[in-house]
Tab-separated table of C-alpha atoms and ligand atoms in Angstrom:
chain	number	residue	atom	x	y	z
M	1	MET	CA	-26.910	-16.786	17.226
M	2	THR	CA	-30.389	-16.498	15.750
M	3	GLU	CA	-32.302	-13.364	14.902
M	4	THR	CA	-34.308	-13.782	18.131
M	5	GLU	CA	-31.581	-13.993	20.655
M	6	PRO	CA	-31.770	-10.621	22.709
M	7	ILE	CA	-28.699	-8.359	23.021
M	8	ILE	CA	-28.399	-5.140	24.878
M	9	ILE	CA	-25.689	-2.850	23.909
M	10	GLY	CA	-24.487	0.278	25.782
M	11	THR	CA	-22.925	3.167	24.229
M	12	TRP	CA	-21.076	5.512	26.426
M	13	LYS	CA	-20.499	8.012	23.357
M	14	MET	CA	-18.223	10.834	24.534
M	15	GLN	CA	-19.767	11.116	27.818
M	16	LEU	CA	-17.042	9.431	30.288
M	17	GLY	CA	-13.246	9.459	30.687
M	18	VAL	CA	-11.125	6.433	31.387
M	19	PRO	CA	-11.652	6.399	35.360
M	20	GLU	CA	-15.550	6.791	35.028
M	21	SER	CA	-15.587	4.042	32.314
M	22	ILE	CA	-13.272	1.688	34.428
M	23	GLU	CA	-15.691	2.408	37.419
M	24	LEU	CA	-18.945	1.904	35.248
M	25	ALA	CA	-17.668	-1.357	33.785
M	26	LYS	CA	-16.917	-2.861	37.183
M	27	LYS	CA	-20.220	-1.884	38.548
M	28	ILE	CA	-21.979	-3.454	35.681
M	29	LYS	CA	-19.873	-6.562	35.599
M	30	LYS	CA	-20.525	-7.030	39.373
M	31	GLY	CA	-24.119	-6.623	38.991
M	32	ILE	CA	-24.933	-8.718	36.246
M	33	SER	CA	-26.292	-12.214	36.689
M	34	LYS	CA	-25.116	-15.458	34.642
M	35	LYS	CA	-28.151	-15.993	32.603
M	36	GLY	CA	-29.627	-13.304	30.659
M	37	PRO	CA	-29.336	-11.564	27.317
M	38	GLU	CA	-26.057	-10.736	25.652
M	39	VAL	CA	-24.421	-7.764	26.869
M	40	VAL	CA	-22.126	-5.299	25.047
M	41	VAL	CA	-20.642	-2.176	26.233
M	42	CYS	CA	-18.954	0.497	24.039
M	43	PRO	CA	-16.736	2.934	25.717
M	44	SER	CA	-14.812	5.668	23.988
M	45	PHE	CA	-11.502	4.552	22.135
M	46	VAL	CA	-9.109	5.736	24.956
M	47	SER	CA	-11.023	3.660	27.445
M	48	LEU	CA	-11.206	0.315	25.452
M	49	THR	CA	-7.990	-1.352	26.916
M	50	ARG	CA	-8.819	-0.430	30.522
M	51	VAL	CA	-12.425	-1.580	30.263
M	52	ALA	CA	-11.127	-4.780	28.440
M	53	ASP	CA	-9.198	-5.532	31.427
M	54	VAL	CA	-12.033	-4.857	33.782
M	55	LEU	CA	-14.468	-7.457	31.738
M	56	LYS	CA	-11.843	-10.189	31.524
M	57	LYS	CA	-13.330	-13.387	32.397
M	58	GLY	CA	-16.732	-12.111	32.406
M	59	SER	CA	-19.691	-12.594	30.280
M	60	ILE	CA	-19.875	-8.755	28.908
M	61	SER	CA	-18.576	-8.043	25.287
M	62	LEU	CA	-16.577	-4.943	24.417
M	63	GLY	CA	-17.609	-2.869	21.414
M	64	ALA	CA	-16.065	0.244	19.686
M	65	GLN	CA	-17.915	3.179	18.537
M	66	ASP	CA	-16.555	3.622	15.123
M	67	CYS	CA	-13.485	2.595	13.060
M	68	PHE	CA	-11.762	3.725	9.868
M	69	TRP	CA	-12.216	1.782	6.275
M	70	GLU	CA	-8.643	1.577	5.483
M	71	GLU	CA	-6.851	-1.145	7.567
M	72	HIS	CA	-3.626	0.478	7.945
M	73	GLY	CA	-1.727	3.349	6.569
M	74	ALA	CA	-1.018	7.206	6.914
M	75	TYR	CA	-4.572	8.145	8.257
M	76	THR	CA	-3.928	10.598	11.089
M	77	GLY	CA	-6.194	10.453	14.010
M	78	GLU	CA	-8.188	7.418	12.601
M	79	VAL	CA	-8.327	3.855	14.282
M	80	SER	CA	-7.695	0.599	12.497
M	81	ALA	CA	-10.643	-2.240	13.110
M	82	HIS	CA	-7.296	-4.343	13.491
M	83	TYR	CA	-6.515	-2.311	17.025
M	84	LEU	CA	-10.028	-2.863	17.936
M	85	LYS	CA	-9.773	-6.711	17.543
M	86	GLU	CA	-6.296	-6.426	19.438
M	87	VAL	CA	-7.843	-4.858	22.411
M	88	GLY	CA	-10.704	-7.400	22.392
M	89	CYS	CA	-13.325	-5.686	20.682
M	90	LYS	CA	-16.200	-7.999	19.279
M	91	TYR	CA	-18.341	-5.323	17.797
M	92	VAL	CA	-18.091	-1.866	16.390
M	93	ILE	CA	-20.978	0.808	15.756
M	94	LEU	CA	-21.053	2.026	12.319
M	95	GLY	CA	-23.045	4.702	10.781
M	96	HIS	CA	-24.102	6.506	13.747
M	97	SER	CA	-26.569	9.412	13.136
M	98	GLU	CA	-24.140	11.566	15.261
M	99	ARG	CA	-21.325	10.712	12.895
M	100	ARG	CA	-23.516	11.157	9.960
M	101	LYS	CA	-24.476	14.555	11.231
M	102	HIS	CA	-21.247	15.956	12.742
M	103	LEU	CA	-18.472	14.238	10.673
M	104	GLN	CA	-20.331	14.147	7.574
M	105	GLU	CA	-19.963	10.283	7.097
M	106	THR	CA	-21.827	9.200	3.922
M	107	ASP	CA	-23.317	6.006	3.160
M	108	GLU	CA	-20.323	5.244	1.017
M	109	MET	CA	-17.956	5.542	3.794
M	110	ILE	CA	-20.214	3.377	5.993
M	111	ASN	CA	-20.369	0.835	3.642
M	112	LYS	CA	-16.486	0.624	3.134
M	113	LYS	CA	-16.212	0.376	7.087
M	114	ILE	CA	-18.706	-2.310	7.333
M	115	LYS	CA	-16.690	-4.189	4.657
M	116	THR	CA	-13.698	-3.640	6.653
M	117	ALA	CA	-15.214	-4.668	10.054
M	118	LEU	CA	-16.475	-8.183	8.646
M	119	ARG	CA	-13.052	-8.598	6.983
M	120	VAL	CA	-11.131	-7.993	10.305
M	121	GLY	CA	-13.567	-10.218	12.236
M	122	LEU	CA	-15.688	-7.504	13.915
M	123	THR	CA	-19.407	-7.794	14.015
M	124	PRO	CA	-20.914	-4.294	12.741
M	125	ILE	CA	-23.826	-2.617	14.484
M	126	VAL	CA	-24.916	-0.705	11.637
M	127	CYS	CA	-27.421	2.201	12.507
M	128	ILE	CA	-29.988	3.679	10.203
M	129	GLY	CA	-32.848	5.947	10.991
M	130	GLU	CA	-34.861	8.931	9.691
M	131	THR	CA	-34.621	12.511	10.799
M	132	LEU	CA	-37.782	14.180	12.041
M	133	GLU	CA	-38.223	16.027	8.787
M	134	GLN	CA	-37.955	12.961	6.681
M	135	ARG	CA	-40.664	11.276	8.973
M	136	GLN	CA	-42.923	14.341	8.764
M	137	ASP	CA	-42.674	14.242	5.131
M	138	GLY	CA	-43.490	10.749	4.905
M	139	ASP	CA	-40.281	9.446	3.868
M	140	THR	CA	-39.334	7.163	6.670
M	141	ASN	CA	-39.375	3.654	4.748
M	142	SER	CA	-37.804	5.164	1.734
M	143	VAL	CA	-34.842	6.405	3.813
M	144	LEU	CA	-34.511	3.169	5.540
M	145	ILE	CA	-34.357	1.385	2.445
M	146	VAL	CA	-31.752	3.768	0.908
M	147	GLN	CA	-29.578	3.598	3.942
M	148	ALA	CA	-29.777	-0.078	4.229
M	149	SER	CA	-29.194	-0.713	0.590
M	150	ALA	CA	-26.020	1.710	0.637
M	151	ALA	CA	-24.685	0.308	3.822
M	152	PHE	CA	-24.999	-3.272	2.503
M	153	LYS	CA	-24.046	-2.902	-1.175
M	154	GLY	CA	-21.664	-5.665	-2.109
M	155	VAL	CA	-21.734	-7.002	1.467
M	156	GLU	CA	-21.670	-10.855	1.458
M	157	LEU	CA	-21.983	-12.750	4.795
M	158	ASN	CA	-20.689	-16.324	5.292
M	159	VAL	CA	-22.168	-18.504	7.947
M	160	ASP	CA	-19.567	-17.116	10.588
M	161	GLN	CA	-20.033	-13.327	10.167
M	162	GLN	CA	-22.813	-11.544	11.673
M	163	ILE	CA	-24.426	-8.039	11.489
M	164	ILE	CA	-26.650	-6.218	13.914
M	165	ILE	CA	-28.680	-3.499	12.306
M	166	ALA	CA	-29.935	-0.779	14.696
M	167	TYR	CA	-32.944	1.047	13.758
M	168	GLU	CA	-32.509	4.402	15.553
M	169	PRO	CA	-34.925	7.032	14.705
M	170	VAL	CA	-32.642	10.197	14.759
M	171	TRP	CA	-35.541	12.217	16.151
M	172	ALA	CA	-35.999	9.731	19.226
M	173	ILE	CA	-32.295	9.785	20.252
M	174	SER	CA	-32.072	11.547	23.667
M	175	PRO	CA	-31.860	14.446	24.618
M	176	SER	CA	-34.821	14.546	22.136
M	177	PRO	CA	-38.299	15.666	23.403
M	178	HIS	CA	-39.792	13.113	21.309
M	179	ASP	CA	-40.429	9.779	22.197
M	180	MET	CA	-41.029	6.462	20.042
M	181	GLN	CA	-43.711	4.133	21.285
M	182	PRO	CA	-42.590	0.387	20.803
M	183	GLU	CA	-45.760	-0.342	18.615
M	184	GLN	CA	-44.563	2.410	16.387
M	185	THR	CA	-41.625	0.456	15.134
M	186	ILE	CA	-43.586	-2.468	13.961
M	187	GLU	CA	-43.957	-1.118	10.464
M	188	THR	CA	-40.426	-0.041	10.155
M	189	ASN	CA	-39.120	-3.114	11.397
M	190	GLN	CA	-41.050	-5.179	8.893
M	191	VAL	CA	-39.683	-2.736	6.313
M	192	ILE	CA	-36.195	-3.228	7.220
M	193	LYS	CA	-36.740	-6.913	7.593
M	194	GLN	CA	-38.244	-7.197	4.174
M	195	HIS	CA	-35.520	-5.430	2.687
M	196	LEU	CA	-32.945	-7.509	4.368
M	197	LEU	CA	-34.323	-10.495	2.602
M	198	ASP	CA	-34.422	-8.873	-0.594
M	199	ILE	CA	-30.665	-8.394	-0.092
M	200	PHE	CA	-29.451	-11.512	1.874
M	201	PRO	CA	-30.341	-15.096	1.627
M	202	GLN	CA	-33.299	-16.096	4.021
M	203	SER	CA	-31.010	-18.437	6.107
M	204	ILE	CA	-28.372	-15.554	6.419
M	205	VAL	CA	-31.226	-13.147	7.646
M	206	LYS	CA	-32.356	-15.765	10.174
M	207	ASN	CA	-29.182	-16.797	11.641
M	208	ASN	CA	-26.608	-14.075	11.054
M	209	ILE	CA	-28.586	-10.832	11.297
M	210	ARG	CA	-30.265	-9.397	14.178
M	211	LEU	CA	-32.486	-6.004	14.200
M	212	ILE	CA	-32.469	-3.925	17.166
M	213	TYR	CA	-33.898	-0.842	18.417
M	214	GLY	CA	-32.158	2.405	19.693
M	215	GLY	CA	-33.648	6.009	20.904
M	216	SER	CA	-34.048	6.962	24.468
M	217	VAL	CA	-34.643	3.380	25.577
M	218	ASP	CA	-34.615	2.736	29.425
M	219	SER	CA	-35.692	0.242	31.815
M	220	THR	CA	-39.504	0.992	31.609
M	221	ASP	CA	-39.596	0.249	27.596
M	222	ALA	CA	-36.493	-2.127	26.919
M	223	ALA	CA	-38.548	-5.164	27.333
M	224	SER	CA	-41.499	-3.757	25.277
M	225	PHE	CA	-39.269	-3.259	22.214
M	226	ILE	CA	-37.707	-6.693	22.488
M	227	ALA	CA	-41.103	-8.384	22.916
M	228	LEU	CA	-41.905	-7.233	19.183
M	229	GLU	CA	-41.557	-9.801	16.690
M	230	ASN	CA	-38.560	-8.211	14.443
M	231	THR	CA	-36.642	-6.617	17.508
M	232	SER	CA	-33.902	-8.720	19.381
M	233	GLY	CA	-32.175	-6.059	21.173
M	234	VAL	CA	-31.441	-2.496	22.199
M	235	LEU	CA	-28.852	-0.074	21.586
M	236	VAL	CA	-28.553	2.212	24.690
M	237	GLY	CA	-26.942	5.626	25.126
M	238	GLY	CA	-27.984	7.779	27.849
M	239	ALA	CA	-29.698	5.174	30.153
M	240	SER	CA	-26.159	2.951	29.938
M	241	LEU	CA	-24.147	5.514	31.704
M	242	LYS	CA	-25.650	4.655	35.184
M	243	SER	CA	-25.068	1.127	36.260
M	244	GLU	CA	-28.171	0.645	38.145
M	245	GLU	CA	-30.620	1.773	35.024
M	246	PHE	CA	-28.521	-0.066	32.754
M	247	LEU	CA	-28.325	-3.220	34.988
M	248	ALA	CA	-32.335	-2.757	35.347
M	249	ILE	CA	-32.630	-2.807	31.651
M	250	ILE	CA	-30.571	-5.917	31.486
M	251	LYS	CA	-32.721	-7.452	34.208
M	252	SER	CA	-36.136	-6.398	32.633
M	253	VAL	CA	-35.386	-8.596	29.388
M	254	SER	CA	-33.732	-11.503	31.280
R	1	PEP	C1	-27.747	6.338	20.564
R	1	PEP	O1	-27.366	7.411	20.455
R	1	PEP	O2	-27.529	5.336	19.805
R	1	PEP	C2	-28.816	6.196	21.735
R	1	PEP	C3	-29.580	5.312	21.695
R	1	PEP	O3	-28.706	7.237	22.585
R	1	PEP	P1	-30.013	7.336	23.629
R	1	PEP	O4	-30.404	6.242	24.128
R	1	PEP	O5	-29.442	8.271	24.544
R	1	PEP	O6	-31.222	8.082	22.969
């Protein structure tokens, strides 16, 4: 992998039950062509094993939407990164703004989860992004730096490990009325990239870390985001729930 290899990640949040997830996975698998970007789908926990069965022998990777920071133990309701590995996950989304907001996930929790995911052999997809208020106050860059610093505190990557960072401005995530234009992410991407270079060795940033964008992306703008210098993929929520639209996104960057 290099920082420029494109990746399209669909997250189905809590929008689809098991039969719908199976159906969607089948349609995406059927519609995908052999050549193209790396594609990942992240169903709900309860759909993971069934979707994994559908994706078997195909090119689409499986991801989860969260994991716990402890590997095993008496943690009612939590899901171990080991279980995610067992059912075939390669990726896990961590630090999503919806979890930060609704479940009070802190930077410290996210940092612990990242370390656990890496230890267990999952690639974390780490979400960072400012709220509308923070943006209006001119705090966007400092928020991104604080979130990234906290997320990667004490994280060391070896050459076999990868991280994906998803820049997701909270105010642009659907169903927000606000839209982010691709060019508007150029500065923030540079800020994140520079900060990564402050934290990790240059070769690791080049070969093991990809920066992607997420926030109301669809087939009309995915390619424009990915065409930007520091963006090598997109994290897609709403537009990944319909096979035709998700396949159109994939096709647009192929
Ligand atoms: C998300 O929540 O990560 C996301 C990108 O959602 P949407 O594409 O629906 O804005």
